[in-house]
Tab-separated table of C-alpha atoms and ligand atoms in Angstrom:
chain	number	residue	atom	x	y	z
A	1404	UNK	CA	0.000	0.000	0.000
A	1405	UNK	CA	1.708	3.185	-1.437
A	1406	UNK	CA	0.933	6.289	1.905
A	1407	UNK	CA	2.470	8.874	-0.066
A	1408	UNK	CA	5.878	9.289	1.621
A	1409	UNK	CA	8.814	9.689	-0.236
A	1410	UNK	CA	11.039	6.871	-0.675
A	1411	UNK	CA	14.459	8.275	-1.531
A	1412	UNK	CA	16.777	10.061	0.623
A	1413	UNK	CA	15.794	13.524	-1.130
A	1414	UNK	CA	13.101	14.262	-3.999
A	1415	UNK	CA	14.441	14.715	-7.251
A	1416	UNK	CA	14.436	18.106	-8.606
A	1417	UNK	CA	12.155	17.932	-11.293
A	1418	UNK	CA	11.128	20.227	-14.436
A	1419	UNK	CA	8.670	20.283	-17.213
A	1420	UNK	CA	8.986	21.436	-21.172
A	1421	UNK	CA	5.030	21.964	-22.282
A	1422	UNK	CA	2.219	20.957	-20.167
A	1423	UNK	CA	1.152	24.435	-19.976
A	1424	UNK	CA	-2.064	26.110	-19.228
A	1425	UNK	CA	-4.700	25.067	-20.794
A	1426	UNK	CA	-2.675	21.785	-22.251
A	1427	UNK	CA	-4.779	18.408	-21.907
A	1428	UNK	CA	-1.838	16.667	-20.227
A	1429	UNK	CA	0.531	18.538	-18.292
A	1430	UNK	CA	-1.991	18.929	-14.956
A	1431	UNK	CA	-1.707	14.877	-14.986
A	1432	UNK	CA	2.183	14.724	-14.968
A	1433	UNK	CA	1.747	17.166	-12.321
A	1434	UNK	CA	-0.133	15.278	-9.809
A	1435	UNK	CA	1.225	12.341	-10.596
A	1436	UNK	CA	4.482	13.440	-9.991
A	1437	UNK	CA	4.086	15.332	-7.174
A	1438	UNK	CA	1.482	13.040	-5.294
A	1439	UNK	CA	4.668	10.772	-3.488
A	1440	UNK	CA	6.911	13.546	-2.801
A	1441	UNK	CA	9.689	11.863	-4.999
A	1442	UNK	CA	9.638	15.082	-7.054
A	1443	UNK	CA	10.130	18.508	-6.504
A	1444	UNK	CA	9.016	20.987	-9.572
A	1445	UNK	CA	11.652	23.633	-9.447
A	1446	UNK	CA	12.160	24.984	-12.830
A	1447	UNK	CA	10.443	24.472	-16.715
A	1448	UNK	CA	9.751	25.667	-19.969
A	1449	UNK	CA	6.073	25.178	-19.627
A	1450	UNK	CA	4.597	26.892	-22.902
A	1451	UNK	CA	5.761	27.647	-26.330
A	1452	UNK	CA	4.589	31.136	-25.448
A	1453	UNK	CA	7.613	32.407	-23.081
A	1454	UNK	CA	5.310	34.824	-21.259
A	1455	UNK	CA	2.054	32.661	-21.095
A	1456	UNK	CA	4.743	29.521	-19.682
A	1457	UNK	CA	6.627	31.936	-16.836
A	1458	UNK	CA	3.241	33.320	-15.999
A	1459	UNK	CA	1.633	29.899	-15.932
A	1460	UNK	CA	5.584	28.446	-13.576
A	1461	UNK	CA	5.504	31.226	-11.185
A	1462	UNK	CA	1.360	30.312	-10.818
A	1463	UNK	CA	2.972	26.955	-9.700
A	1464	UNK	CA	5.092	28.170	-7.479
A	1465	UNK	CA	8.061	27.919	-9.871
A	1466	UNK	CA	10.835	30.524	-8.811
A	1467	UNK	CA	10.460	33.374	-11.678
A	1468	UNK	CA	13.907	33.301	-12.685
A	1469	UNK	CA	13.365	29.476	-13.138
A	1470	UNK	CA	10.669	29.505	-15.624
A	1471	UNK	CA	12.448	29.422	-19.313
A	1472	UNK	CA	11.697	30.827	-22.623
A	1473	UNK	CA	12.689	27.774	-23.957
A	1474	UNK	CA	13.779	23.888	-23.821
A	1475	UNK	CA	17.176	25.286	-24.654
A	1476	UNK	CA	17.358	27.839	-22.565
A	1477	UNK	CA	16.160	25.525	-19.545
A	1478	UNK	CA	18.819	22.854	-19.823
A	1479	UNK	CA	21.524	25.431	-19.916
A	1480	UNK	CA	20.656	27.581	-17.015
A	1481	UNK	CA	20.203	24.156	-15.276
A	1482	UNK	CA	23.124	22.958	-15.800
A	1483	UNK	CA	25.135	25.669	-14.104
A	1484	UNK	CA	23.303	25.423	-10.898
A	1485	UNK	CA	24.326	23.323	-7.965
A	1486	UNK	CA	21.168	22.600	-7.605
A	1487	UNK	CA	19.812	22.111	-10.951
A	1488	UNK	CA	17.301	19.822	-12.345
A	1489	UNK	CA	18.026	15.749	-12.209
A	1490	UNK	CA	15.348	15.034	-14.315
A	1491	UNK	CA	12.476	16.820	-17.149
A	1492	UNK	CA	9.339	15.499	-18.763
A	1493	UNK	CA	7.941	15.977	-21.994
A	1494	UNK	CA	4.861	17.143	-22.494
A	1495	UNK	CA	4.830	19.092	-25.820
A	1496	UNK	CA	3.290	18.142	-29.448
A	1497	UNK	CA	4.538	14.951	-31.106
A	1498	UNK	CA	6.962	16.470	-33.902
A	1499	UNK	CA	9.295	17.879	-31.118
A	1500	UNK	CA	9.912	15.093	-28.733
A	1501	UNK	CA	13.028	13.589	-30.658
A	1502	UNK	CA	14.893	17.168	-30.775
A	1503	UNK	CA	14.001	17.780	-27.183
A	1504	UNK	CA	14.266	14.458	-25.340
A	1505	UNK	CA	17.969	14.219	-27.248
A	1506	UNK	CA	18.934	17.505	-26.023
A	1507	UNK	CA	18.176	16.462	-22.256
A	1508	UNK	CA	19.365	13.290	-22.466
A	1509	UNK	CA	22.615	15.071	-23.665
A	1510	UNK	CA	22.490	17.792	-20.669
A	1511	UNK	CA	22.965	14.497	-18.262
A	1512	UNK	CA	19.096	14.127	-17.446
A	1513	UNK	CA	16.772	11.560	-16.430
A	1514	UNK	CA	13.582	11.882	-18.861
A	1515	UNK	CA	10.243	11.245	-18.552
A	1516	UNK	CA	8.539	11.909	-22.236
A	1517	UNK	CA	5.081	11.715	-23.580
A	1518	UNK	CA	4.671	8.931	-26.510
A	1519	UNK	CA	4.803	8.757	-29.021
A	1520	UNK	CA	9.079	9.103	-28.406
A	1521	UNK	CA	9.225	10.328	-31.735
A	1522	UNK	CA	8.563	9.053	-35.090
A	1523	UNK	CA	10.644	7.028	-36.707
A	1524	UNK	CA	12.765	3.645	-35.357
A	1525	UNK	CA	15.543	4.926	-36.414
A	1526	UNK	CA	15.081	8.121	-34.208
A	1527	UNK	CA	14.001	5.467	-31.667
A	1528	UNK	CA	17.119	3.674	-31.452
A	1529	UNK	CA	19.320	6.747	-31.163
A	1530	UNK	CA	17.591	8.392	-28.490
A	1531	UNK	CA	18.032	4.349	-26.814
A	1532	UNK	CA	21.459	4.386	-27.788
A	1533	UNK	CA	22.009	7.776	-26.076
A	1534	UNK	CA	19.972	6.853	-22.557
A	1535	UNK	CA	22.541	3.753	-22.416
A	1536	UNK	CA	25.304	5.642	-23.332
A	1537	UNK	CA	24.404	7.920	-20.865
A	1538	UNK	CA	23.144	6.199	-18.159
A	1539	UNK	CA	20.047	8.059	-17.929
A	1540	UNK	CA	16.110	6.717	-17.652
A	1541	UNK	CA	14.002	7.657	-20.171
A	1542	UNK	CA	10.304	6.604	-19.389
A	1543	UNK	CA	7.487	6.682	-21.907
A	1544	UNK	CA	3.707	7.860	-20.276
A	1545	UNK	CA	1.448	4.834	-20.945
A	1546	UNK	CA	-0.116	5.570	-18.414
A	1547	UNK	CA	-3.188	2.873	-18.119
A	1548	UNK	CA	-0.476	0.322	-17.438
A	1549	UNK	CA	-0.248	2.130	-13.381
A	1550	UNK	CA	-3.455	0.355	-13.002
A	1551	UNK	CA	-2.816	-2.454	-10.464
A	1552	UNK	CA	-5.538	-4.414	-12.344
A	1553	UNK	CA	-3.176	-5.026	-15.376
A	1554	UNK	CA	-0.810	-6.336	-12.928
A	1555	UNK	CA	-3.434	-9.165	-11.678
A	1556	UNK	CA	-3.821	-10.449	-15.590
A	1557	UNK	CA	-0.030	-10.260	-15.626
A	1558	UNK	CA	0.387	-12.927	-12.813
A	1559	UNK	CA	-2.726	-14.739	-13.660
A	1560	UNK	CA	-1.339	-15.245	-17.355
A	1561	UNK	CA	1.716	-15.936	-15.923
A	1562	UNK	CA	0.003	-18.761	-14.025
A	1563	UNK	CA	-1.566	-20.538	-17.073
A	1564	UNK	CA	-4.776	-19.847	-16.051
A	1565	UNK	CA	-5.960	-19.139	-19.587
A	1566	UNK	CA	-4.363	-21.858	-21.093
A	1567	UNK	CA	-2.678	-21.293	-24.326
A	1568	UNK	CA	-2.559	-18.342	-25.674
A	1569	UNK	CA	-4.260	-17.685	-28.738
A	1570	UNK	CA	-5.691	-13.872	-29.400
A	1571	UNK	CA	-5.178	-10.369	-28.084
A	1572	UNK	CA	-7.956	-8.395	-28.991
A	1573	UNK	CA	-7.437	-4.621	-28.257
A	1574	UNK	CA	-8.825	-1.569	-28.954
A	1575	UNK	CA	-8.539	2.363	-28.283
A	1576	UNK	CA	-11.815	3.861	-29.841
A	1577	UNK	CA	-13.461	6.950	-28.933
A	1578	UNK	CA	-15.661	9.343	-30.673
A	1579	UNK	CA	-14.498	12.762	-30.064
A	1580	UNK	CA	-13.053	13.344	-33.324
A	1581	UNK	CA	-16.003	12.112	-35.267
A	1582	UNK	CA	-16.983	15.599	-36.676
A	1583	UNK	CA	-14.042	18.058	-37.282
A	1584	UNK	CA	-12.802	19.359	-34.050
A	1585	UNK	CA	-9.822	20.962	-35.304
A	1586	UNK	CA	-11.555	23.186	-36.236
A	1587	UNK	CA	-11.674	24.882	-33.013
A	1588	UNK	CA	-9.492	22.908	-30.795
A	1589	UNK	CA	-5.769	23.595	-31.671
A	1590	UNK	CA	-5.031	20.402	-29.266
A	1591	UNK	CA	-6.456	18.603	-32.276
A	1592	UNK	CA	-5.275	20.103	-35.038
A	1593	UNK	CA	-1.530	19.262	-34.244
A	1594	UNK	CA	-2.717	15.816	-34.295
A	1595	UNK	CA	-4.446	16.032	-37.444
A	1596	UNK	CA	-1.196	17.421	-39.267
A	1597	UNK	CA	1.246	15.169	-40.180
A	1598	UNK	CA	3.981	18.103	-39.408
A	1599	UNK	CA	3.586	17.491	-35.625
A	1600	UNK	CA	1.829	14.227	-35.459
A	1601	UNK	CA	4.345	12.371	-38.021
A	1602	UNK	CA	3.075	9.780	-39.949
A	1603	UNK	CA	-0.015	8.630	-38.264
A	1604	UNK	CA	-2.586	10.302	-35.651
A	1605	UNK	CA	-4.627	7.679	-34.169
A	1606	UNK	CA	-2.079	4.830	-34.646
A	1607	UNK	CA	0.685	6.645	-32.614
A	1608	UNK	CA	-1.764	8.635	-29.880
A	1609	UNK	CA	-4.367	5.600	-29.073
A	1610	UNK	CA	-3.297	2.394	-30.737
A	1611	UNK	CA	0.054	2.042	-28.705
A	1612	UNK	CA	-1.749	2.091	-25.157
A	1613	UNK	CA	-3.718	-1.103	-25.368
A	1614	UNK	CA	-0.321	-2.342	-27.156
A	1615	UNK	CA	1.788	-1.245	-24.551
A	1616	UNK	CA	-0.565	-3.028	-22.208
A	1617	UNK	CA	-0.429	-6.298	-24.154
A	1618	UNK	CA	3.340	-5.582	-23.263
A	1619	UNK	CA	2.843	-6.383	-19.727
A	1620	UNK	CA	0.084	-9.014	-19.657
A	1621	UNK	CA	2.241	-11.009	-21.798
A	1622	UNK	CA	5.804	-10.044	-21.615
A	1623	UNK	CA	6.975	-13.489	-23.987
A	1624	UNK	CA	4.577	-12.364	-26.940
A	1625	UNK	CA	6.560	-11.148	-29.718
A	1626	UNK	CA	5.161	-9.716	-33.257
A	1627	UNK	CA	6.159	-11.712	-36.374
A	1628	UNK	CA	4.380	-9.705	-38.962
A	1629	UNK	CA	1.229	-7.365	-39.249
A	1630	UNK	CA	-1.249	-6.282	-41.401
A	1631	UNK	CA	-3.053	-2.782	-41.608
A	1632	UNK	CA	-5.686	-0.700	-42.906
A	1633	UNK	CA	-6.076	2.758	-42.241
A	1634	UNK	CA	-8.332	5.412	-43.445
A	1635	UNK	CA	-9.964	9.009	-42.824
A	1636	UNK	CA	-13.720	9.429	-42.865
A	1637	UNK	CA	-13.286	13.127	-42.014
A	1638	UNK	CA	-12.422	15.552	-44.537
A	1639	UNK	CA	-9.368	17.181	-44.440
A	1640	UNK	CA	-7.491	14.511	-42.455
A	1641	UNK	CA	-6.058	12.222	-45.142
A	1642	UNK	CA	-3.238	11.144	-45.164
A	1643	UNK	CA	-3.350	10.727	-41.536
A	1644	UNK	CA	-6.149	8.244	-40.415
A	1645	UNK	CA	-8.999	8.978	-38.035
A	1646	UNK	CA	-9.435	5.194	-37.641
A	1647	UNK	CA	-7.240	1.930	-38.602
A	1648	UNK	CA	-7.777	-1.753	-37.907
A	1649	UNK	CA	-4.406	-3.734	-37.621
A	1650	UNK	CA	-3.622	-7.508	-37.494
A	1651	UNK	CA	-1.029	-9.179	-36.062
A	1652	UNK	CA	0.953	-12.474	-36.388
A	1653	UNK	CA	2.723	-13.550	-33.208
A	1654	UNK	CA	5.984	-15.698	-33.425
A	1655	UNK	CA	4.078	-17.979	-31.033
A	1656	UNK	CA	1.280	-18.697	-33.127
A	1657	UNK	CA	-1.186	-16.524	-31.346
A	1658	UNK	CA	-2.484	-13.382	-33.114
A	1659	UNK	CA	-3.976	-10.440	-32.363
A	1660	UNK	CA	-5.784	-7.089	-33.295
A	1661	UNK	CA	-6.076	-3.429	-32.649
A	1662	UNK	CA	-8.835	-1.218	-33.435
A	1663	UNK	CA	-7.328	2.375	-33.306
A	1664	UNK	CA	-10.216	5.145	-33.942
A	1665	UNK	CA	-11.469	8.723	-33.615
A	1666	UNK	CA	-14.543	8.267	-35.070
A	1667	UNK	CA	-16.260	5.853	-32.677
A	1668	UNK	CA	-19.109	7.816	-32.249
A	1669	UNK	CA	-20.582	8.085	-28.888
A	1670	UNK	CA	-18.244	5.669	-27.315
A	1671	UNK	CA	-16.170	7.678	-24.113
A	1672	UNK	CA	-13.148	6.306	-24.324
A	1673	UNK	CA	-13.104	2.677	-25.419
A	1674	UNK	CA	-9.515	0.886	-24.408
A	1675	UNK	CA	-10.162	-2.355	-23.865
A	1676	UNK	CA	-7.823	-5.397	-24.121
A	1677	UNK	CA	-9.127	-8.950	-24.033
A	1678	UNK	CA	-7.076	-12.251	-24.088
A	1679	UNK	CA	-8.332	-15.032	-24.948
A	1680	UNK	CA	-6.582	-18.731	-24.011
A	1681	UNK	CA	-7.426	-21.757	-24.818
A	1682	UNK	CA	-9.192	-22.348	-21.054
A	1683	UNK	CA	-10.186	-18.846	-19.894
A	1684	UNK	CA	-9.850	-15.419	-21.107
A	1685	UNK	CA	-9.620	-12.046	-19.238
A	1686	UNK	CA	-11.106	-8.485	-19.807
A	1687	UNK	CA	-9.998	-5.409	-18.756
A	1688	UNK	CA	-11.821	-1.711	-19.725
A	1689	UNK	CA	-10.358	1.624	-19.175
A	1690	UNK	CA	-13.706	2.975	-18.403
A	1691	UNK	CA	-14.208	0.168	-15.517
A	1692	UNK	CA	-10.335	0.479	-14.380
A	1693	UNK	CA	-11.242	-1.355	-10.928
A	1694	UNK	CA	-12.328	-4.495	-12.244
A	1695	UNK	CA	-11.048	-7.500	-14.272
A	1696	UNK	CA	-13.445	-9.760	-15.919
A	1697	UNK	CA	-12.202	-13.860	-15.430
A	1698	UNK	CA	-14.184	-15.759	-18.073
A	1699	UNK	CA	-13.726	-19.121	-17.446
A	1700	UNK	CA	-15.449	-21.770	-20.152
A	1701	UNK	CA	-18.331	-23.501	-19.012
A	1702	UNK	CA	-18.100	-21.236	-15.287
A	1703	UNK	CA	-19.915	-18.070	-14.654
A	1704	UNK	CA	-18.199	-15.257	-15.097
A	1705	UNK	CA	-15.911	-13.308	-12.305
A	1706	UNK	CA	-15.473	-9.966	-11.728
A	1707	UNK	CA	-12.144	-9.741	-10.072
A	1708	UNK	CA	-12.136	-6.109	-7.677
A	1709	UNK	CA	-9.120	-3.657	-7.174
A	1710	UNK	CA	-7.928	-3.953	-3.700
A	1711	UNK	CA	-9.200	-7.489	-2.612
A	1712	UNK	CA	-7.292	-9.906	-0.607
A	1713	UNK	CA	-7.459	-12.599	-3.191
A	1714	UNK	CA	-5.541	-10.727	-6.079
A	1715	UNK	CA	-1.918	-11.100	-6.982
A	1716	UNK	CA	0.670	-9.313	-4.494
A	1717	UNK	CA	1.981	-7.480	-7.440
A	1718	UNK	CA	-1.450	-6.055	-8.356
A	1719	UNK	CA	-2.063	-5.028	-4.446
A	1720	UNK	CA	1.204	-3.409	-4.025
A	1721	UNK	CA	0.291	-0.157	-5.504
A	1722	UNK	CA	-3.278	0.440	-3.789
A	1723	UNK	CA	-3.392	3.904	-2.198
A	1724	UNK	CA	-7.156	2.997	-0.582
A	1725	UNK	CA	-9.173	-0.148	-0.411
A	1726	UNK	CA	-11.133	-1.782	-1.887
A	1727	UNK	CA	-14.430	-0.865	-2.781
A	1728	UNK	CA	-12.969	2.729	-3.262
A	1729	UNK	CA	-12.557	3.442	-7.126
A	1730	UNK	CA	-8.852	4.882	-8.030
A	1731	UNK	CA	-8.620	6.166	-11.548
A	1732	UNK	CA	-6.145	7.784	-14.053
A	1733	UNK	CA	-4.402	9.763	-11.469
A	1734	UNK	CA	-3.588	6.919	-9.226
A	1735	UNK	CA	-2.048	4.990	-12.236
A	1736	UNK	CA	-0.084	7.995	-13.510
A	1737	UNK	CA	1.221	8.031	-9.688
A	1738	UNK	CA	1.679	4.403	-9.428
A	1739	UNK	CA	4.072	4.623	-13.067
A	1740	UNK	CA	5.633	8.275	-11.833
A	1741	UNK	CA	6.998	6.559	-8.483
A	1742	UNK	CA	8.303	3.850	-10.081
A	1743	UNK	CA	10.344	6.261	-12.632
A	1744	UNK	CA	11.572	8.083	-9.518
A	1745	UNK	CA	12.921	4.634	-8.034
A	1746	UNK	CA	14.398	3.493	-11.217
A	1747	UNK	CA	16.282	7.031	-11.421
A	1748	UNK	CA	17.235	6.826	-7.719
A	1749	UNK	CA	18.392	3.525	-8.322
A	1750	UNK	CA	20.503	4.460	-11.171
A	1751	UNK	CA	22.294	7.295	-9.628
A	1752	UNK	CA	23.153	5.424	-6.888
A	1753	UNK	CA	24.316	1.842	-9.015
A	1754	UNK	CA	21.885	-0.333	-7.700
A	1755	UNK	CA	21.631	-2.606	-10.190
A	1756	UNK	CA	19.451	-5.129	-8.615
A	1757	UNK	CA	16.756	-2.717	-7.317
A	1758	UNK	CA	16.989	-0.966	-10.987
A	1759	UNK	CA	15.873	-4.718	-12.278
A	1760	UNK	CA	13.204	-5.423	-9.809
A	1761	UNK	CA	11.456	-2.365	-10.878
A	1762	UNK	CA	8.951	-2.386	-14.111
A	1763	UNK	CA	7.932	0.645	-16.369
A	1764	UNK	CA	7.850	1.831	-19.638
A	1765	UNK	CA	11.273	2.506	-20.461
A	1766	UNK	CA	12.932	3.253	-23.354
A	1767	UNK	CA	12.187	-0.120	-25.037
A	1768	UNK	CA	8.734	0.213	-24.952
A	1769	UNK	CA	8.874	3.706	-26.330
A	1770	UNK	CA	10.908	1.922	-29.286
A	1771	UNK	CA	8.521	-0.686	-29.631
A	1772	UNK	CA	5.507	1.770	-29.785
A	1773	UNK	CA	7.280	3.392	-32.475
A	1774	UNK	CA	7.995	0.502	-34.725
A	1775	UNK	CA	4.684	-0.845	-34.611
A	1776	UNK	CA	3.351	2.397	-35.676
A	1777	UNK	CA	5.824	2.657	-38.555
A	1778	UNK	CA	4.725	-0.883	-39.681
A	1779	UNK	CA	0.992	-0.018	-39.395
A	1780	UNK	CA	1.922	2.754	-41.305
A	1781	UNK	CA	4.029	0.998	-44.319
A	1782	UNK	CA	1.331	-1.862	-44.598
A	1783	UNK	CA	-1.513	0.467	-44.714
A	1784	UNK	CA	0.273	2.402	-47.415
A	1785	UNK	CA	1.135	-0.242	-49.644
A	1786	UNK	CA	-2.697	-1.298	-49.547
A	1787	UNK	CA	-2.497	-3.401	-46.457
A	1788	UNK	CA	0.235	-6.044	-47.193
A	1789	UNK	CA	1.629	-8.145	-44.677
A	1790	UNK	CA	5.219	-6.388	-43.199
A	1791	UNK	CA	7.964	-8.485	-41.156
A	1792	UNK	CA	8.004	-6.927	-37.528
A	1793	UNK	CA	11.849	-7.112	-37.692
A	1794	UNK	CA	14.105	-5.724	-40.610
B	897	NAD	P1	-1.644	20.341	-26.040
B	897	NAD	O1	-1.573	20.914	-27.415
B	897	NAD	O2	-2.919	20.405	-25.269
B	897	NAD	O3	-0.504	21.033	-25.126
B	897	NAD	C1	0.842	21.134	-25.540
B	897	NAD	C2	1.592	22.030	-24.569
B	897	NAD	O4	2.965	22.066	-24.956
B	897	NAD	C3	1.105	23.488	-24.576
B	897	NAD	O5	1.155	23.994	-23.260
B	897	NAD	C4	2.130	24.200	-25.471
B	897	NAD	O6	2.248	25.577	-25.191
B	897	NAD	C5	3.386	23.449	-25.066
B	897	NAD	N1	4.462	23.491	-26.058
B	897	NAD	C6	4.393	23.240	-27.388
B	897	NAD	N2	5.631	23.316	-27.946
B	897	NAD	C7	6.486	23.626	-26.939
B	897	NAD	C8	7.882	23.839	-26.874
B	897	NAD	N3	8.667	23.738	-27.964
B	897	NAD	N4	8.440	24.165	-25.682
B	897	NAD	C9	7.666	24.268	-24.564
B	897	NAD	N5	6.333	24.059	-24.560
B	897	NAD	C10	5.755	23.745	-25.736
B	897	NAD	O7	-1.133	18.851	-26.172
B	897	NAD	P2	-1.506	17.626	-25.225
B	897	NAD	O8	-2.797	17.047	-25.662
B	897	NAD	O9	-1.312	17.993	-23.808
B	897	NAD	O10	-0.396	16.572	-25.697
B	897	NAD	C11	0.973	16.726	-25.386
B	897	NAD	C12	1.659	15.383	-25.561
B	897	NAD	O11	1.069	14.468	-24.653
B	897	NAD	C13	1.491	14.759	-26.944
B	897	NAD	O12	2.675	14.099	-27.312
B	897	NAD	C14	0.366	13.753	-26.782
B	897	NAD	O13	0.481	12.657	-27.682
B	897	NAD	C15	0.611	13.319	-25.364
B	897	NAD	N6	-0.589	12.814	-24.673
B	897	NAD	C16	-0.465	11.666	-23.967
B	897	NAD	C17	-1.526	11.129	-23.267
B	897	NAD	C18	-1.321	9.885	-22.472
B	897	NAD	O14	-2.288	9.248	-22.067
B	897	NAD	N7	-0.082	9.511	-22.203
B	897	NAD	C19	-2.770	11.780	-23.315
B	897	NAD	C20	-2.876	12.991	-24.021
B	897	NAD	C21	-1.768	13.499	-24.694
């Protein structure tokens, strides 16, 4: 059970690029990684507007001269203090995460940056590349894998209580975009333009959660080759895709399937990831984050509750309030945020076997959530061929 102390001998001094006033996801980052005291927010580059971001800093209770006209300019004022930032997150518009999480990776900082990492493997790989080379973390914000409930089908998969595996069925699909909200929300326009969203919009911002969670329920599960189709229903859009369906061959013989949309009309929010063994299969919804469905063939079904005594250790570890209590989205961003705090306390101080105890999306996962979308992207563009995961 997670009381909200802090856990290392002094909270990292934290800042933020983006997540400024009015942004959709910097007030998440925020709480999330301020909630455990493992952070401290002393400095940023909050806003692409200079005086909206120090306004907005200050607001926070950023120290003026600590609120920067720039990424840039952040990492090099930092870097002179004593006391400078150990660690930044990213919380800007796609097409600048690459440029920015190199540069702090280069200034000797811990990163925490929004996904997609960037958009192409290649990119992917160097900004990997760098993190080893520098020792630093770099965590990716999937966030819906903090909930402890994805932890529960981890262990139960684990166990073999579905049997053999045989399909993943996944989907993000939501209905916001479904008439042409770019047109007055510039939070959607970026996404809609292939200049800041790179080659794919709801591939790259929905598609790789429920992927990322497929991750974790079954770490052994690799892709051999998928198949995509992606279109654009609203006008203007083209070539990125408001919706995409994508198939995929697993090396184990198992496939799977991700419905990626925009367009779902009148559906909330829609992440769901189902797998399916050859005994059992197991549910979990984003929009019921406290319970797991346990469909066992031939049994009625179980509804397995966040918090109870009979779930996995692992999936109890992280409860902030019993059961019975619904945590959402903010717990799970907390529950991910701690455990990048312990895995860059644990790497400044060389403690190797703590680092590997601990489980987030690191930088592997932010690779992986970039190659799938560049395969979606070359199968759906040749007319939805079949593409080898690996080169
Ligand atoms: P947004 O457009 O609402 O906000 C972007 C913020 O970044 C704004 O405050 C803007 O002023 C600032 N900004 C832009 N360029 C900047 C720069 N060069 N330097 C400093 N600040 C800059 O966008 P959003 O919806 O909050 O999305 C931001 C990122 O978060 C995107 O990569 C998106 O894919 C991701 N996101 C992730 C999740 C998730 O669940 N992990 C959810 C929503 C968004």
């Amino acid at each position: 059970m997670i009381h909200g102390e802090m856990e290392l001998a002094a909270p990292l001094r934290w800042g933020m690029v983006g997540g400024g006033r009015g942004s959709q996801i910097g007030y998440i980052h925020r709480s999330a990684a301020l909630r455990d005291a493992n952070f401290q927010l002393v400095a940023g580059a909050f806003d692409i507007d200079p005086v909206a971001g120090r306004d907005f800093g200050v607001r926070l209770g950023v120290a003026p001269e600590r609120c920067h006209d720039s990424y840039h300019a952040l990492f090099e004022a930092e870097a002179r203090r004593p006391d400078g930032i150990q660690a930044v997150s990213i919380a800007t518009p796609n097409g600048t995460h690459f440029e920015i999480c190199k540069a702090a990776l280069e200034a000797g900082l811990h990163v925490v940056c929004e996904k997609p990492l960037c958009f192409t493997t290649a990119e992917a790989l160097e900004l990997q590349a760098l993190a080893q080379a520098r020792g630093r973390v770099l965590g990716v914000t999937y966030g819906y894998a903090g909930h402890q409930l994805i932890e529960e089908a981890r262990a139960r998969i684990a166990a073999g209580e579905l049997g053999e595996i045989r399909i993943v069925q996944m989907q993000f699909a939501h209905g916001f975009h479904c008439a042409p909200a770019e047109r007055e929300s510039a939070a959607t326009r970026w996404r809609v333009d292939p200049k800041m969203a790179g080659p794919s919009y709801v591939l790259g911002d929905i598609g790789t959660h429920p992927l990322y969670l497929s991750e974790v329920m079954l770490p052994g599960l690799e892709i051999d080759e998928l198949l995509c189709s992606r279109q654009s229903f609203v006008p203007g859009r083209a070539p990125l895709e408001d919706n995409a369906f994508t198939i995929m061959k697993y090396t184990s013989g198992a496939v799977g399937y991700v419905w990626s949309c925009a367009v779902n009309a009148g559906s909330m929010h829609g992440q769901k990831i189902r797998v399916i063994g050859s005994r059992a299969s197991l549910e979990w919804w984003d929009e019921q984050p406290n319970q797991l469905r346990l469909e066992v063939q031939g049994e009625p079904v179980r509804i397995l509750e966040r918090g109870m005594g009979y779930l996995d250790a692992a999936a109890r570890a992280e409860d902030r309030i019993g059961g019975g209590h619904p945590e959402g989205l903010f717990e799970a961003w907390s529950n991910l945020y701690r455990r990048f705090a312990l895995a860059m306390d644990a790497t400044d101080r060389g403690d190797a076997a703590r680092l590997a105890s601990l489980r987030y999306p690191d930088v592997h996962a932010g690779v992986h959530g970039v190659r799938w979308v560049e395969r979606c992207v070359q199968s759906a563009d040749q007319g939805g061929v079949w593409v080898r995961w690996r080169d």
